[in-house]
Short mmCIF file of C-alpha atoms in Angstrom, two decimals:
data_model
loop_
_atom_site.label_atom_id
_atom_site.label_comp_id
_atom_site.label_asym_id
_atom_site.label_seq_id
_atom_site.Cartn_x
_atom_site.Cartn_y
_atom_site.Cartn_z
CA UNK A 1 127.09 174.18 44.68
CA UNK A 2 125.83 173.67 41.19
CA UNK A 3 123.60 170.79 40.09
CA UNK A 4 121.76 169.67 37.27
CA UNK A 5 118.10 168.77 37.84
CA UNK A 6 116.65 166.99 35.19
CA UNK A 7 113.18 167.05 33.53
CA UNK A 8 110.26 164.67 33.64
CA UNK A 9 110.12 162.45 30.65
CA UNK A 10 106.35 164.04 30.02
CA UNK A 11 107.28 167.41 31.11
CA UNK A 12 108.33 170.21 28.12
CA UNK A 13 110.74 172.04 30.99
CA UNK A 14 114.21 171.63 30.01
CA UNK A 15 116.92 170.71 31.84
CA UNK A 16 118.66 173.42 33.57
CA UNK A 17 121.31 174.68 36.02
CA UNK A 18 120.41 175.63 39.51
CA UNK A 19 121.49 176.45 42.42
CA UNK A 20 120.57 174.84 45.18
CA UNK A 21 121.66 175.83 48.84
CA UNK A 22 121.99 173.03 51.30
CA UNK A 23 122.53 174.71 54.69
CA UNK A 24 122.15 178.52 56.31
CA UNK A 25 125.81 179.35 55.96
CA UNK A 26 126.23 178.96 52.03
CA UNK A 27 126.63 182.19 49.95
CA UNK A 28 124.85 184.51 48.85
CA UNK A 29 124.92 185.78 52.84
CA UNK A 30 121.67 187.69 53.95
CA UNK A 31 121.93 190.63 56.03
CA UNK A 32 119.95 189.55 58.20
CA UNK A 33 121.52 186.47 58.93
CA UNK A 34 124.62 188.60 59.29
CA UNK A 35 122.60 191.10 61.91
CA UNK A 36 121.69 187.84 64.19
CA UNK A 37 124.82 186.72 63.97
CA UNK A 38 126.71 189.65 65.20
CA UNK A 39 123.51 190.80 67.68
CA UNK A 40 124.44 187.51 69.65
CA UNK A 41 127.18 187.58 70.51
CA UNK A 42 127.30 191.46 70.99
CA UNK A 43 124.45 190.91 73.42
CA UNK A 44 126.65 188.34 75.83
CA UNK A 45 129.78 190.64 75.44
CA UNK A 46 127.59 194.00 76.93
CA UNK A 47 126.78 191.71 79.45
CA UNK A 48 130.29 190.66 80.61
CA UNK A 49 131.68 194.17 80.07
CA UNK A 50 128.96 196.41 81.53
CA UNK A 51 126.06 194.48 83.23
CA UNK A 52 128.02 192.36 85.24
CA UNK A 53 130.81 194.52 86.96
CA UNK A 54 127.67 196.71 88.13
CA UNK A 55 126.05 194.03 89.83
CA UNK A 56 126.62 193.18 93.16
CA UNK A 57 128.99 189.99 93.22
CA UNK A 58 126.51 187.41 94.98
CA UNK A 59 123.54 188.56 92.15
CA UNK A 60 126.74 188.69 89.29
CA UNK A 61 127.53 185.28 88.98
CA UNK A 62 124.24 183.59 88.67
CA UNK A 63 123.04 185.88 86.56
CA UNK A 64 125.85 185.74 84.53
CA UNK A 65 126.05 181.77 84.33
CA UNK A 66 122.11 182.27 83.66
CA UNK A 67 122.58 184.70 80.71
CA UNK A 68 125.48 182.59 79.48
CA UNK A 69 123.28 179.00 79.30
CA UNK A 70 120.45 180.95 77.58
CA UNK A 71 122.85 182.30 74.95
CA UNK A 72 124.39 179.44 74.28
CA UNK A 73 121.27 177.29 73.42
CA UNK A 74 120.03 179.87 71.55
CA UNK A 75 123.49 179.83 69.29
CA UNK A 76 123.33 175.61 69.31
CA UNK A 77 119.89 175.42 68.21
CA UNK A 78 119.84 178.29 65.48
CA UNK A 79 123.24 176.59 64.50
CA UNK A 80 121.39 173.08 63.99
CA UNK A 81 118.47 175.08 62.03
CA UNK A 82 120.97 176.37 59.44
CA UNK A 83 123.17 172.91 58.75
CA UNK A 84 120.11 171.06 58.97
CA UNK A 85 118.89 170.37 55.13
CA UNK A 86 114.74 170.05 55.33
CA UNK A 87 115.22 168.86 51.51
CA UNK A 88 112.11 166.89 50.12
CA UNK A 89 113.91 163.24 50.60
CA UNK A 90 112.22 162.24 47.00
CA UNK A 91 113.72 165.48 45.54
CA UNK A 92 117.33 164.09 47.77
CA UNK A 93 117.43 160.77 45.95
CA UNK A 94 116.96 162.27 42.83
CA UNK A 95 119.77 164.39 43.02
CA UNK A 96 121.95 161.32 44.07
CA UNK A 97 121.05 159.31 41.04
CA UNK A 98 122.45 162.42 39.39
CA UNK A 99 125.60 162.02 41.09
CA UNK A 100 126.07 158.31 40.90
CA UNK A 101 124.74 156.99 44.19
CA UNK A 102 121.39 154.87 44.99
CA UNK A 103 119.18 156.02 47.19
CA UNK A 104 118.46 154.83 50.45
CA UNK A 105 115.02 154.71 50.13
CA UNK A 106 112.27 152.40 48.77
CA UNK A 107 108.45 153.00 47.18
CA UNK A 108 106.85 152.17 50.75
CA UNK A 109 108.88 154.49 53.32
CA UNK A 110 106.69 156.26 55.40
CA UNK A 111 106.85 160.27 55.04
CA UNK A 112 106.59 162.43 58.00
CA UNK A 113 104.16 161.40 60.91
CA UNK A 114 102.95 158.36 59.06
CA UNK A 115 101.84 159.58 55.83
CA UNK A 116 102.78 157.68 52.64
CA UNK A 117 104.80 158.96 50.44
CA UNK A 118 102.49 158.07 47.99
CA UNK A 119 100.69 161.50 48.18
CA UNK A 120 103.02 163.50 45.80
CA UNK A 121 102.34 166.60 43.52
CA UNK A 122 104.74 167.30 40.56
CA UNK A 123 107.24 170.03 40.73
CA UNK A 124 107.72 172.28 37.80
CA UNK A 125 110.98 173.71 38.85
CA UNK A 126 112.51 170.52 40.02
CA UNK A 127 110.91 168.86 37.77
CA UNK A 128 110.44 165.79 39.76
CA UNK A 129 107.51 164.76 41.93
CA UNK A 130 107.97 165.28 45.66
CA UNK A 131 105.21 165.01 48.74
CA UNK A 132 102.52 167.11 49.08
CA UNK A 133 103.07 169.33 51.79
CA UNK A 134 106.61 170.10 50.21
CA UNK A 135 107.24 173.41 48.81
CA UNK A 136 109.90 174.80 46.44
CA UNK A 137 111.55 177.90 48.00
CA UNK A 138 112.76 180.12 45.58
CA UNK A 139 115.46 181.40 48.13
CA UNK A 140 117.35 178.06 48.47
CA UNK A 141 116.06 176.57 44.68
CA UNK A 142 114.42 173.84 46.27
CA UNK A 143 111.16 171.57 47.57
CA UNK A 144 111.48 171.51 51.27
CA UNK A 145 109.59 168.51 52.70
CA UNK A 146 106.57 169.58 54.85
CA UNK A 147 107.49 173.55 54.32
CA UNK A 148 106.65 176.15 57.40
CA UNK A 149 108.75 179.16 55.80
CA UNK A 150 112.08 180.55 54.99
CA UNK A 151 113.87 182.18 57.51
CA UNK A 152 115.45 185.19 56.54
CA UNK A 153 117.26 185.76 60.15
CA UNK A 154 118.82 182.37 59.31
CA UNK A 155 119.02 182.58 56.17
CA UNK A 156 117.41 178.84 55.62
CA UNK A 157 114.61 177.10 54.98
CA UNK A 158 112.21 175.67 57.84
CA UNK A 159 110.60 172.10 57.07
CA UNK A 160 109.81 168.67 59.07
CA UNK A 161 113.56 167.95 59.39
CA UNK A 162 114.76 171.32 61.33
CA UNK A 163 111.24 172.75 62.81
CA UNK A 164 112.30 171.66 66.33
CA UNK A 165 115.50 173.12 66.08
CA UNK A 166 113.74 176.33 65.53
CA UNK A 167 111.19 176.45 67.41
CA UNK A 168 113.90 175.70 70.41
CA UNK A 169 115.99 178.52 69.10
CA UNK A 170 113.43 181.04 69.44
CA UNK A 171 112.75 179.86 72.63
CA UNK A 172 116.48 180.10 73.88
CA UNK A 173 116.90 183.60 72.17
CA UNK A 174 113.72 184.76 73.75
CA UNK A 175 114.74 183.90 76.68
CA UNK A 176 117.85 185.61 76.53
CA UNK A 177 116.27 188.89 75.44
CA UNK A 178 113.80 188.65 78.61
CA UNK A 179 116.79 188.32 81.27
CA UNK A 180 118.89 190.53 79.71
CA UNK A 181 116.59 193.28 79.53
CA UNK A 182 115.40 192.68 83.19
CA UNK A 183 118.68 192.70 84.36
CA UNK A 184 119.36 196.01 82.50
CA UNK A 185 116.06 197.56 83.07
CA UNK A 186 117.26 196.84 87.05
CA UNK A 187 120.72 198.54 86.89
CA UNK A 188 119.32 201.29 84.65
CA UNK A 189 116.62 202.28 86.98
CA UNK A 190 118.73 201.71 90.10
CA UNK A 191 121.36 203.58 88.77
CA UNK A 192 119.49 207.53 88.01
CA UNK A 193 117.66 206.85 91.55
CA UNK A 194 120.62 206.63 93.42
CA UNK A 195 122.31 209.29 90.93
CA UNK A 196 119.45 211.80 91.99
CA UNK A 197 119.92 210.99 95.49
CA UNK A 198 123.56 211.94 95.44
CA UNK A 199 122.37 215.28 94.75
CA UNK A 200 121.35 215.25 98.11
CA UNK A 201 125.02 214.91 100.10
CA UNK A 202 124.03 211.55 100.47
CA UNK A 203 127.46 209.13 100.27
CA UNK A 204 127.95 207.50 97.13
CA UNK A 205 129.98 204.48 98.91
CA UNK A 206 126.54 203.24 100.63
CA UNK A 207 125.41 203.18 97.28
CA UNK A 208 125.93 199.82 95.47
CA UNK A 209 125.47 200.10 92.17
CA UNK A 210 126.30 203.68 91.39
CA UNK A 211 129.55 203.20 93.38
CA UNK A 212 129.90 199.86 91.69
CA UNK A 213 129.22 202.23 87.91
CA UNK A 214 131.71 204.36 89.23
CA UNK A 215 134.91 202.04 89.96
CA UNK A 216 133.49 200.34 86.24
CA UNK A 217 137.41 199.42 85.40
CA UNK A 218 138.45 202.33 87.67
CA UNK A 219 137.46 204.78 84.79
CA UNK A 220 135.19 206.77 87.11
CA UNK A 221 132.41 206.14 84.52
CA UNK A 222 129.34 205.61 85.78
CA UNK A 223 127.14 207.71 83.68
CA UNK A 224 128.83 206.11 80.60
CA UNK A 225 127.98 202.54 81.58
CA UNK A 226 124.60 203.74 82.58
CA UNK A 227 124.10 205.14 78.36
CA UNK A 228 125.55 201.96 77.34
CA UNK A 229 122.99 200.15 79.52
CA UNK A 230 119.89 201.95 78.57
CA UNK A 231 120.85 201.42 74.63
CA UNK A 232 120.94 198.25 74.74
CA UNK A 233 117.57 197.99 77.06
CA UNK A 234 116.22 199.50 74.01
CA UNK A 235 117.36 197.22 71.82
CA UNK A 236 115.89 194.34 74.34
CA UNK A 237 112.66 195.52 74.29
CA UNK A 238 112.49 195.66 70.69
CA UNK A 239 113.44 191.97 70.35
CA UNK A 240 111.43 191.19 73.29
CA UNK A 241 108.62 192.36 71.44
CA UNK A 242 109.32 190.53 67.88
CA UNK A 243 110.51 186.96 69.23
CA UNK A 244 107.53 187.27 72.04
CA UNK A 245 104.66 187.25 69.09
CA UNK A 246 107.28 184.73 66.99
CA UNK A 247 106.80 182.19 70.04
CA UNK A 248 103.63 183.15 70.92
CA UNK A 249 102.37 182.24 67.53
CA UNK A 250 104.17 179.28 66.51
CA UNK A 251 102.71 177.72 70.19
CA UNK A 252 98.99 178.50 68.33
CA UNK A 253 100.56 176.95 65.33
CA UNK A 254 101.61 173.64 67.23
CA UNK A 255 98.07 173.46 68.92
CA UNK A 256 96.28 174.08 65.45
CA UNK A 257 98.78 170.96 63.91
CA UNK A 258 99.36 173.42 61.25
CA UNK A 259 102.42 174.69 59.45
CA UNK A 260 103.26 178.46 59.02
CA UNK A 261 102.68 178.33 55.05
CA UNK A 262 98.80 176.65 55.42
CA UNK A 263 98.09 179.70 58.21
CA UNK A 264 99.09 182.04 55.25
CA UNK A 265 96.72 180.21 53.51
CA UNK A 266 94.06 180.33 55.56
CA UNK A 267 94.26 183.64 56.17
CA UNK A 268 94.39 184.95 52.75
CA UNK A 269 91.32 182.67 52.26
CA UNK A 270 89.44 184.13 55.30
CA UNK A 271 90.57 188.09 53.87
CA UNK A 272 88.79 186.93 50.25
CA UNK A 273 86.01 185.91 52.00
CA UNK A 274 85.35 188.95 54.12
CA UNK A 275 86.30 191.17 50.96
CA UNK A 276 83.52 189.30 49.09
CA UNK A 277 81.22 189.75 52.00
CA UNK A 278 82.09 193.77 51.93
CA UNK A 279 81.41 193.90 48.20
CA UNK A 280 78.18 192.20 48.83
CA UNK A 281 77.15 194.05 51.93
CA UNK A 282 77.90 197.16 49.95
CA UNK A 283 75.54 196.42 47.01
CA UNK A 284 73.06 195.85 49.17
CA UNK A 285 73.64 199.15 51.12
CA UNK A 286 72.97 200.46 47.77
CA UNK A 287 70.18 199.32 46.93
CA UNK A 288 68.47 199.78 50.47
CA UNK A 289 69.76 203.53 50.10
CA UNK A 290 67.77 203.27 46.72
CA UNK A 291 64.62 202.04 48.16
CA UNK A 292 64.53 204.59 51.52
CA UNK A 293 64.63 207.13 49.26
CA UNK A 294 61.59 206.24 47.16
CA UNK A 295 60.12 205.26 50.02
CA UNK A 296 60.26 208.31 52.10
CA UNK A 297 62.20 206.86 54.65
CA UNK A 298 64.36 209.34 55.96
CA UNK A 299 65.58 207.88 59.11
CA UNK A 300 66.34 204.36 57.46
CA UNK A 301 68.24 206.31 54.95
CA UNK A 302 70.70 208.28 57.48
CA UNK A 303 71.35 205.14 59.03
CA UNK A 304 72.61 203.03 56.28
CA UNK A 305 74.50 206.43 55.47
CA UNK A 306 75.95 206.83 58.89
CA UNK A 307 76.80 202.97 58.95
CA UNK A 308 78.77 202.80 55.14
CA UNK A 309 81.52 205.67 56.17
CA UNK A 310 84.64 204.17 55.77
CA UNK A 311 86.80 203.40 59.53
CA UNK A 312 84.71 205.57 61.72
CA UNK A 313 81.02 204.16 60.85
CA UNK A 314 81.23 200.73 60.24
CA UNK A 315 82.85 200.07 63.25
CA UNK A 316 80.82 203.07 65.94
CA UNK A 317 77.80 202.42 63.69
CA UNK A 318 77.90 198.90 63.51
CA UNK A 319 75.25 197.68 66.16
CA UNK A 320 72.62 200.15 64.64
CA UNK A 321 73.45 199.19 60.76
CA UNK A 322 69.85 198.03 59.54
CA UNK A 323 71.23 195.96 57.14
CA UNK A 324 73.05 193.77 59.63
CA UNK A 325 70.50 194.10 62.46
CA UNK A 326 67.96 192.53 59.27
CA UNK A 327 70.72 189.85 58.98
CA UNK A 328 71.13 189.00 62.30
CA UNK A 329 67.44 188.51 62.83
CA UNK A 330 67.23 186.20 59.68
CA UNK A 331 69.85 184.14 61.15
CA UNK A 332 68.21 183.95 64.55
CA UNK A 333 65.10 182.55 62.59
CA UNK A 334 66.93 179.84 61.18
CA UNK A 335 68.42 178.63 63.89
CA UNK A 336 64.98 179.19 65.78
CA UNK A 337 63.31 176.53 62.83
CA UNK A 338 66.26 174.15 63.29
CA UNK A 339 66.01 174.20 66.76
CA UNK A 340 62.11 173.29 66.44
CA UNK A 341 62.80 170.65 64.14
CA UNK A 342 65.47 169.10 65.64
CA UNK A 343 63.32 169.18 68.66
CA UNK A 344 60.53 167.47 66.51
CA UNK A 345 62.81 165.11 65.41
CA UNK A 346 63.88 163.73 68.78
CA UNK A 347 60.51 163.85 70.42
CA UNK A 348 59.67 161.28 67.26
CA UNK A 349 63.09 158.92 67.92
CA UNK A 350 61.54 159.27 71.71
CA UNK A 351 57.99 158.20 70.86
CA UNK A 352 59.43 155.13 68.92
CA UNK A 353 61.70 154.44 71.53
CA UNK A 354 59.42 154.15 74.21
CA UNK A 355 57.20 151.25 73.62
CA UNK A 356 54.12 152.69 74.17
CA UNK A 357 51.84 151.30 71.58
CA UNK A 358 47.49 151.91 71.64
CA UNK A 359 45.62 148.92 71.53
CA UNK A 360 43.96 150.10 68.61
CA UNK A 361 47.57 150.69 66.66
CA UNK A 362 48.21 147.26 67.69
CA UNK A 363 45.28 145.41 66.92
CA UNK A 364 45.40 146.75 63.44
CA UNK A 365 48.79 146.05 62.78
CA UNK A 366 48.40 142.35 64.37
CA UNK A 367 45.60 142.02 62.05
CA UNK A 368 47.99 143.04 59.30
CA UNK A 369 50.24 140.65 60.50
CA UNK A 370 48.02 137.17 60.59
CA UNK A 371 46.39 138.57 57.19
CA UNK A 372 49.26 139.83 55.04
CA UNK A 373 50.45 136.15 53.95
CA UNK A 374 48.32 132.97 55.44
CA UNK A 375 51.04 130.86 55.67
CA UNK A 376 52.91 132.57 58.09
CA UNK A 377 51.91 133.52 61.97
CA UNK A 378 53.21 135.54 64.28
CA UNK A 379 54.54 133.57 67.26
CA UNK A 380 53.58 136.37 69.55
CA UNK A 381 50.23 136.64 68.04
CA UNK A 382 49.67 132.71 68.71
CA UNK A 383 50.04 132.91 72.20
CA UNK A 384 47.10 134.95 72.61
CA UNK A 385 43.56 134.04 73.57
CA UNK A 386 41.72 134.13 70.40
CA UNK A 387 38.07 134.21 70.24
CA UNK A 388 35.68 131.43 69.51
CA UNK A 389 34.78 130.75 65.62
CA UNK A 390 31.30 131.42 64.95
CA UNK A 391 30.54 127.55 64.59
CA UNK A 392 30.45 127.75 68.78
CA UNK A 393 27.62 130.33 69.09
CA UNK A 394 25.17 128.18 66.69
CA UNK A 395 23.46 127.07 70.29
CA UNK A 396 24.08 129.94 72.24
CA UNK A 397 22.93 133.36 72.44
CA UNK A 398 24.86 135.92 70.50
CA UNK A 399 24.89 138.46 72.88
CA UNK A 400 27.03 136.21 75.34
CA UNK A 401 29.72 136.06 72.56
CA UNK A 402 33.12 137.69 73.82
CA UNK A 403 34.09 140.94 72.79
CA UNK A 404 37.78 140.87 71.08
CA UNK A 405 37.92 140.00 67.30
CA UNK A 406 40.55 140.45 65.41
CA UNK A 407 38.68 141.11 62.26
CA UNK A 408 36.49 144.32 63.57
CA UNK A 409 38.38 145.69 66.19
CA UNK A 410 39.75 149.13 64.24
CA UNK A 411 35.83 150.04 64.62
CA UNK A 412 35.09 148.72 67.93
CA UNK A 413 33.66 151.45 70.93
CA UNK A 414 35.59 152.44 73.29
CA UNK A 415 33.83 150.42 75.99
CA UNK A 416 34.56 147.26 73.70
CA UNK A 417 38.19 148.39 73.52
CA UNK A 418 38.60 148.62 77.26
CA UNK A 419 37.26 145.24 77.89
CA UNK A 420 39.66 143.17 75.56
CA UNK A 421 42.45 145.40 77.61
CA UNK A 422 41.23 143.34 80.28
CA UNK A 423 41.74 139.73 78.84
CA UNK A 424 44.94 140.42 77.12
CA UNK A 425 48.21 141.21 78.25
CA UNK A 426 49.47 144.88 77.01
CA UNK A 427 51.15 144.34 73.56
CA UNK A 428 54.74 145.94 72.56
CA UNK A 429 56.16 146.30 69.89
CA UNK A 430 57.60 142.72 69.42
CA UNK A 431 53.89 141.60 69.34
CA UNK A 432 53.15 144.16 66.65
#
C-alpha cells in the first residue's frame, strides 16, 4: 500500500512516498517467512505419514491429537503476530487524517502500561512525533509502538500490540519441535535395535515397531521410513536448539521488564565498556612492562608478559596477572575504609540514640540553656532543686553550703560531681 507521510511544519524533510507494510503477509515475501511457513506444516504431514503408522495404535492417537494441538497453536498465534499491526497509534492517526478520517484518540490517552503519551521523540522518517519507546523499522517503513524487534521468520514487526502473540507462538512451536523429536528419536532408536536383533533369527512379528515399519502402507519399507525419520530428527534438534534459547531468553527478558531492542542496547553499552577497560588495562600493562625492566624486575616482567597473550593468557593467566591482583587489592581497601566508616557512622547514630548523657555534658549544656537568653527557662531545668543564693550563707558557715551550682560545675572534682548525682534525678536528653 502506498501512503504519503507528511513533514513537520519545522522540519526541512520533504514529503515523500513510502511504503508502509501493515501485516506479515504483505509483499515483498521473506524467505524466511516462506521457510516457516512450509516447515509447519511439513512437520505435521511427516508425522501423519511416517511417525504415526509406526507407532503402536494405543501410543498413536494421543500422540497424534498431542502433536496436532501443539501445531495448531503454534500456526494461530504466529498467524495473530503477522495481521496484528504494532503501529505507533500517534503515527496511526496521522495517517488517517491523511486519508480523511478523525482519529479516535485524544491528548490524554494513556500509552502502554500507564505511561502518557506525553513522552514523545520526533521521527525523522515519519516525520511526525510518536512515543518514546517506538521505533521506526526500516523493514516495514514504520514507528512501531514500544519496539522489541523485527521478525524475519514472520516477516513483521514485534511491538506492545502483538508481543504476546509471539511470545505464545514460540512457545507452541517449541513445543512442537520437543514432542516431535521425542517421538522420532523413540521410533528411530527402537527401530535399528530391533533391526540388529533380526540379525539374530529372532521373529520380526514379535517386533512392534519394525514389523509395524515394515507393513508402512504394505510397501515393505521399513528402512525407508526409518531415513525419513532420522532426517527429520535432525531437523528437530536443530530447531529445538534455536527456539529453546529464543524462549529461554525472552523469559529473562520478561523478568528484566525489558524489551529485546534496550537488551541490544545494553549490551553494546556493556561491550564499549569492557573494550575501554582493555584499552586501559593494556596501557597500563605497558607501562608496568616499562618500569620492570628498568627496574630489574625480571619475574614481574614475565608475568605481565605471560598474562597480555591474546586468548590463551588472559584467561589461564588471569589469577596471577599483577596488574589485576594490584587492582583487586585496591578495591578490597576501599571497601575495607567504607566498611570502617560506615561502622563509625552507626556507632555515632547509636551513641545519640541511646540517651546516655554525663552529668558533666549535661550540666554544661543546662547552664547553656538558663544562660543563653534570660527570659526564657527550661521547664525541665525548673523542676530541679536549685541551690541556695549566697544571701542564705551570710549567717552560716560556708563550708556547710551544698555542693551543686550551676555556675561552676564544668570544673567541679569528681567527688563534687558524684554527690550532686545523688540529689538529682539522672538527666536525658529532654532536660538538656
Amino acid at each position: 500500500m502506498v501512503i504519503v507521510i507528511g513533514k513537520r511544519e519545522s522540519s526541512s524533510i520533504p514529503t515523500t512516498f513510502i511504503m508502509r507494510r501493515s501485516n506479515g503477509f504483505e509483499k515483498p515475501l521473506n524467505p524466511m517467512q516462506v521457510g516457516t511457513w512450509t516447515l509447519l506444516p511439513l512437520l505435521l504431514l511427516q508425522f501423519v505419514f511416517f511417525a504415526s503408522p509406526t507407532l503402536p495404535v494405543a501410543a498413536s492417537i494421543p500422540c497424534t491429537i498431542v502433536i496436532f494441538a501443539c501445531g495448531f497453536s503454534a500456526a494461530y498465534f504466529a498467524y495473530w503476530v503477522c495481521i496484528t499491526d504494532p503501529i505507533d497509534w500517534r503515527l496511526q492517526r496521522h495517517l488517517k487524517e491523511q486519508e480523511g478520517a478523525t482519529g479516535d484518540h485524544d491528548n490524554n490517552t494513556t500509552y502502554g502500561d500507564g505511561v502518557q503519551d506525553n513522552d514523545t521523540k520526533f521521527c525523522w522518517v515519519c516525520s511526525i512525533d510518536v512515543h518514546k519507546l517506538s521505533m521506526h523499522c526500516k523493514f516495514c517503513n514504520k514507528c512501531v509502538g514500544t519496539f522489541d524487534h523485527h521478525c524475519h521468520w514472520l516477516n513483521t514487526c514485534v511491538g506492545e500490540a502483538n508481543y504476546g502473540y509471539f511470545f505464545r507462538a514460540v512457545g507452541g512451536t517449541f513445543s512442537l519441535v520437543v514432542l516431535h523429536g521425542s517421538i522420532l528419536a523413540g521410533l528411530v532408536i527402537s527401530f535399528f535395535v530391533q533391526y540388529s536383533i533380526t540379525q539374530n533369527g529372532v521373529d520380526v512379528s514379535s517386533l512392534t515397531i519394525l514389523d509395524r515399519s515394515n507393513q508402512w502402507f504394505n510397501a515393505n519399507a521399513g528402512v525407508f521410513v526409518a531415513i525419513v525419520n532420522l532426517a527429520f530428527l535432525l531437523v528437530d534438534v536443530v530447531c529445538v536448539i534455536l527456539l529453546g534459547q529464543l524462549f529461554l531468553f525472552h523469559i529473562k527478558l520478561q523478568k528484566e521488564g525489558i524489551t529485546t531492542y534496550a537488551y541490544i542496547v545494553r549490551d553494546g553499552q556493556r561491550k564499549r565498556l569492557a573494550a575501554q577497560q582493555k584499552m586501559e588495562l593494556e596501557r597500563r600493562r605497558i607501562s608496568a612492562l616499562q618500569q620492570a625492566e628498568r627496574e630489574g624486575k625480571v619475574v614481574r616482567k614475565w608475568m605481565l608478559t605471560a598474562a597480555g597473550c591474546p586468548y590463551v593468557g588472559e584467561h589461564l593467566c588471569r589469577p596471577f596477572d599483577p596488574l589485576r591482583v594490584e587492582s583487586r587489592s585496591k578495591k578490597e581497601e576501599q571497601l575495607d575504609e567504607s566498611s570502617v566508616e560506615k561502622d563509625e557512622s552507626n556507632a555515632d547514630a547509636t551513641d545519640l540514640e541511646g540517651g546516655g548523657v554525663d552529668v558533666g555534658e549535661c550540666a554544661t549544656t543546662t547552664n547553656q540553656c538558663t544562660h543563653s537568653d534570660d527570659n526564657v527557662v527550661n521547664p525541665a531545668i525548673q523542676s530541679r532543686p536549685v541551690a541556695p543564693s549566697s544571701e542564705s550563707f551570710d549567717n552560716e558557715d560556708v563550708t556547710s553550703a551544698p555542693l551543686y551550682s550551676l555556675s561552676d560545675e564544668t570544673s567541679t572534682p569528681l567527688h563534687r560531681a558524684m554527690e550532686t548525682r545523688k540529689q538529682l534525678h539522672q538527666p536525658d536528653e529532654r532536660d538538656c
